[in-house]
Short mmCIF file of C-alpha atoms in Angstrom, two decimals:
data_model
loop_
_atom_site.label_atom_id
_atom_site.label_comp_id
_atom_site.label_asym_id
_atom_site.label_seq_id
_atom_site.Cartn_x
_atom_site.Cartn_y
_atom_site.Cartn_z
CA MET A 1 -7.55 -9.08 -11.17
CA LYS A 2 -6.92 -5.58 -12.51
CA HIS A 3 -4.08 -3.33 -11.42
CA GLY A 4 -6.45 -0.40 -10.83
CA HIS A 5 -8.70 -2.54 -8.61
CA ILE A 6 -5.79 -3.80 -6.50
CA LYS A 7 -4.41 -0.28 -6.09
CA TYR A 8 -7.84 0.94 -4.92
CA LEU A 9 -8.24 -1.97 -2.47
CA LYS A 10 -4.78 -1.50 -0.98
CA ASN A 11 -5.49 2.20 -0.46
CA LEU A 12 -8.75 1.22 1.24
CA ILE A 13 -6.90 -1.18 3.57
CA ARG A 14 -4.29 1.50 4.37
CA SER A 15 -7.07 3.94 5.25
CA VAL A 16 -8.20 1.79 8.21
CA LYS A 17 -6.74 3.25 11.40
CA THR A 18 -6.40 2.09 14.99
CA ASN A 19 -5.29 3.50 18.33
CA PRO A 20 -1.78 4.96 18.54
CA ILE A 21 0.97 3.24 20.51
CA PRO A 22 2.18 5.59 23.29
CA PRO A 23 3.92 7.98 23.26
CA GLU A 24 2.44 8.51 19.76
CA THR A 25 -0.86 10.39 19.73
CA GLU A 26 -2.00 10.12 16.11
CA PRO A 27 -4.08 7.14 14.85
CA ARG A 28 -1.87 4.57 13.13
CA GLN A 29 -2.43 2.34 10.12
CA LEU A 30 -3.95 -0.93 11.35
CA ILE A 31 -2.40 -3.18 8.67
CA PRO A 32 1.27 -2.45 7.83
CA ASN A 33 2.10 -2.20 4.12
CA ASP A 34 4.20 -5.36 4.22
CA ARG A 35 1.24 -7.33 5.60
CA ILE A 36 -1.17 -6.69 2.75
CA PHE A 37 -1.20 -9.82 0.58
CA GLU A 38 -2.88 -11.01 -2.61
CA VAL A 39 -2.65 -14.69 -1.62
CA HIS A 40 -2.95 -16.25 1.83
CA PRO A 41 0.37 -16.91 3.55
CA PRO A 42 1.05 -20.42 4.94
CA GLU A 43 -1.17 -21.14 7.91
CA ASP A 44 1.82 -21.72 10.19
CA ARG A 45 2.79 -18.05 9.68
CA PHE A 46 -0.59 -16.59 10.63
CA GLN A 47 0.35 -15.92 14.26
CA GLU A 48 3.64 -14.35 13.21
CA LEU A 49 1.97 -11.97 10.72
CA ILE A 50 -1.11 -10.90 12.70
CA PRO A 51 -2.65 -8.44 12.00
CA PHE A 52 -2.68 -8.82 8.22
CA CYS A 53 -5.10 -8.54 5.31
CA VAL A 54 -5.52 -10.70 2.21
CA VAL A 55 -7.16 -9.48 -1.01
CA GLU A 56 -9.06 -12.46 -2.39
CA HIS A 57 -10.51 -12.56 -5.91
CA SER A 58 -13.93 -14.18 -6.45
CA PRO A 59 -15.06 -15.81 -9.72
CA SER A 60 -16.87 -13.56 -12.20
CA GLN A 61 -18.79 -14.01 -15.45
CA PRO A 62 -18.09 -11.63 -18.38
CA LYS A 63 -21.13 -10.46 -20.36
CA ARG A 64 -20.74 -9.59 -24.06
CA ASN A 65 -21.48 -5.98 -24.94
CA GLY A 66 -19.59 -4.71 -27.99
CA ARG A 67 -21.00 -1.17 -27.87
CA ARG A 68 -19.26 2.16 -27.94
CA THR A 69 -19.62 3.65 -24.47
CA GLU A 70 -17.66 6.91 -24.67
CA ARG A 71 -16.60 9.37 -27.36
CA LEU A 72 -13.03 10.43 -26.66
CA GLU A 73 -11.02 13.40 -27.87
CA PRO A 74 -10.00 13.09 -31.56
CA ALA A 75 -6.40 12.16 -32.34
CA ILE A 76 -4.20 13.19 -35.27
CA ILE A 77 -2.38 10.17 -36.71
CA ASP A 78 -0.08 10.61 -39.71
CA GLY A 79 -1.70 13.97 -40.39
CA VAL A 80 -5.21 12.51 -40.46
CA LYS A 81 -7.87 13.31 -37.89
CA ASN A 82 -9.20 10.15 -36.22
CA LEU A 83 -12.40 10.04 -34.21
CA GLN A 84 -11.88 7.95 -31.07
CA PHE A 85 -14.45 5.84 -29.27
CA LEU A 86 -14.22 3.61 -26.22
CA THR A 87 -15.70 0.23 -27.08
CA GLU A 88 -16.71 -2.09 -24.26
CA HIS A 89 -16.25 -5.66 -25.48
CA TYR A 90 -17.44 -7.19 -22.20
CA GLN A 91 -19.27 -5.94 -19.13
CA GLN A 92 -18.08 -7.49 -15.92
CA GLU A 93 -18.47 -7.28 -12.16
CA TYR A 94 -15.22 -8.04 -10.37
CA LYS A 95 -15.75 -9.21 -6.79
CA TYR A 96 -12.99 -9.12 -4.19
CA VAL A 97 -13.01 -10.06 -0.52
CA LEU A 98 -10.81 -8.25 1.98
CA ASN A 99 -9.89 -10.67 4.77
CA PHE A 100 -8.72 -8.79 7.87
CA TRP A 101 -7.03 -11.39 10.11
CA LEU A 102 -6.84 -10.40 13.78
CA ASP A 103 -6.14 -11.98 17.16
CA ASN A 104 -7.55 -9.33 19.47
CA ILE A 105 -11.17 -8.22 19.42
CA GLU A 106 -10.00 -4.78 20.59
CA GLN A 107 -8.46 -4.28 17.15
CA ASP A 108 -11.92 -4.17 15.61
CA ILE A 109 -12.29 -0.71 17.19
CA LEU A 110 -15.96 -1.06 18.04
CA SER A 111 -18.04 1.64 16.40
CA LYS A 112 -19.57 4.37 18.54
CA GLY A 113 -22.38 4.69 16.03
CA ASP A 114 -21.68 8.33 15.19
CA PHE A 115 -18.82 9.35 12.93
CA THR A 116 -17.25 12.65 13.99
CA GLY A 117 -14.39 12.61 11.50
CA SER A 118 -12.02 10.60 13.65
CA PRO A 119 -11.34 7.06 12.36
CA LEU A 120 -11.25 5.86 15.97
CA ASP A 121 -15.01 6.40 16.20
CA SER A 122 -15.58 3.53 13.80
CA GLY A 123 -14.67 -0.12 13.44
CA ILE A 124 -12.93 -1.73 10.49
CA VAL A 125 -16.14 -2.32 8.54
CA ASP A 126 -17.45 1.21 9.11
CA GLN A 127 -14.15 2.79 8.08
CA ALA A 128 -14.08 0.68 4.91
CA LEU A 129 -17.67 1.62 4.05
CA ILE A 130 -16.93 5.31 4.59
CA TYR A 131 -13.90 5.04 2.27
CA ILE A 132 -16.04 3.44 -0.46
CA ALA A 133 -18.77 6.07 0.01
CA LYS A 134 -16.18 8.80 -0.58
CA ASN A 135 -14.58 6.98 -3.52
CA GLU A 136 -17.47 5.41 -5.43
CA ARG A 137 -15.90 5.71 -8.88
CA TYR A 138 -12.74 6.52 -10.75
CA ALA A 139 -11.69 6.96 -14.39
CA THR A 140 -9.15 4.70 -16.09
CA SER A 141 -6.37 5.97 -18.34
CA GLN A 142 -8.56 5.03 -21.34
CA GLY A 143 -11.43 7.15 -20.07
CA ALA A 144 -13.70 4.35 -18.80
CA THR A 145 -15.58 4.90 -15.54
CA VAL A 146 -15.23 2.19 -12.88
CA GLU A 147 -17.90 2.10 -10.16
CA ILE A 148 -17.38 0.56 -6.73
CA ARG A 149 -19.88 -0.64 -4.14
CA PRO A 150 -19.73 -2.83 -1.01
CA GLY A 151 -21.10 -6.35 -0.85
CA THR A 152 -21.40 -8.75 2.08
CA VAL A 153 -19.59 -8.03 5.34
CA ALA A 154 -19.17 -10.45 8.25
CA LEU A 155 -17.15 -11.46 11.30
CA VAL A 156 -15.91 -15.05 11.31
CA THR A 157 -14.72 -16.37 14.66
CA ASP A 158 -11.79 -18.77 14.77
CA PRO A 159 -11.94 -19.67 11.05
CA ALA A 160 -8.37 -20.98 11.14
CA LYS A 161 -9.23 -23.66 13.72
CA LYS A 162 -7.35 -23.79 17.01
CA LEU A 163 -5.31 -20.72 16.10
CA SER A 164 -7.49 -18.49 18.27
CA LEU A 165 -7.81 -16.03 15.41
CA TYR A 166 -10.76 -14.35 13.82
CA LYS A 167 -11.29 -12.40 10.64
CA ILE A 168 -13.51 -9.64 9.37
CA TYR A 169 -14.28 -9.91 5.70
CA ILE A 170 -15.61 -7.22 3.42
CA GLU A 171 -16.74 -7.84 -0.14
CA VAL A 172 -15.97 -5.03 -2.60
CA ILE A 173 -17.53 -5.06 -6.09
CA PHE A 174 -16.18 -3.21 -9.14
CA THR A 175 -18.45 -2.59 -12.13
CA ASP A 176 -15.92 -2.55 -14.94
CA GLY A 177 -15.33 -4.15 -18.32
CA ILE A 178 -12.91 -5.01 -21.09
CA PHE A 179 -12.38 -1.88 -23.20
CA GLU A 180 -10.56 -0.95 -26.38
CA VAL A 181 -10.01 2.43 -28.03
CA GLU A 182 -11.51 2.36 -31.55
CA ARG A 183 -10.17 4.86 -34.09
CA VAL A 184 -12.10 5.96 -37.18
CA PRO A 185 -10.16 8.03 -39.78
CA THR A 186 -11.91 11.07 -41.27
CA LEU A 187 -11.16 13.39 -44.19
CA ALA A 188 -10.69 16.34 -41.87
CA MET A 189 -7.14 17.65 -41.63
CA GLY A 190 -6.00 15.01 -44.12
CA ARG A 191 -3.33 15.59 -46.74
CA PHE A 192 -4.17 15.13 -50.41
CA GLU A 193 -1.78 14.96 -53.38
CA ILE A 194 -3.26 16.55 -56.54
CA GLU A 195 -1.92 15.36 -59.87
CA GLU A 196 -1.68 17.56 -62.99
CA PRO A 197 -4.90 17.37 -65.08
CA THR A 198 -4.83 14.86 -67.93
CA GLU A 199 -6.23 15.98 -71.30
CA ILE A 200 -8.83 13.61 -72.66
CA VAL A 201 -8.88 13.43 -76.47
CA ARG A 202 -11.99 12.29 -78.35
CA SER A 203 -11.52 9.70 -81.11
CA GLU A 204 -12.72 12.02 -83.92
CA GLU A 205 -9.93 14.47 -83.07
CA ILE A 206 -7.25 11.86 -83.65
#
């Protein structure tokens, strides 16, 4: 897992809205902040925590790259100008599954089919897809670009057996990698110390 991925996914989960509880009139966050988890809670707590969402990490396979992918702004280190490059050691697709656990089919907020701008027009899956469509990429602090796309989505009925629960799961895929900033010193803006010239005497003059 990467911190930037988890932050993105939690913001996605928080973006999913549901009907307000009277007398409130504004759509409310479907999953409270304290019910967004990175590991599944014990099964005997499911009913107590409903609705909640679990961010699940799927296995991935790194692919060796080793190429420079970006040229960054030069940096001055100890008075010497250094060219900076972003080197991608490995390419990797990170796959996560968002498990929305619910006990009431009404909480899915069935989609009307047309999105007018109100989150209540769309179900959980549609709202998540709209969020991804509006946030398809972001830049890391190193300058690398991370791209995001949706994967499989599905509704699983009563997956917890006899708990009368169901879940909606949404796969979210990050195209990312393992990066390192490579610095190459240059002569530009360097400091040189010049010694006094040394007289060279030929042997016949001695």
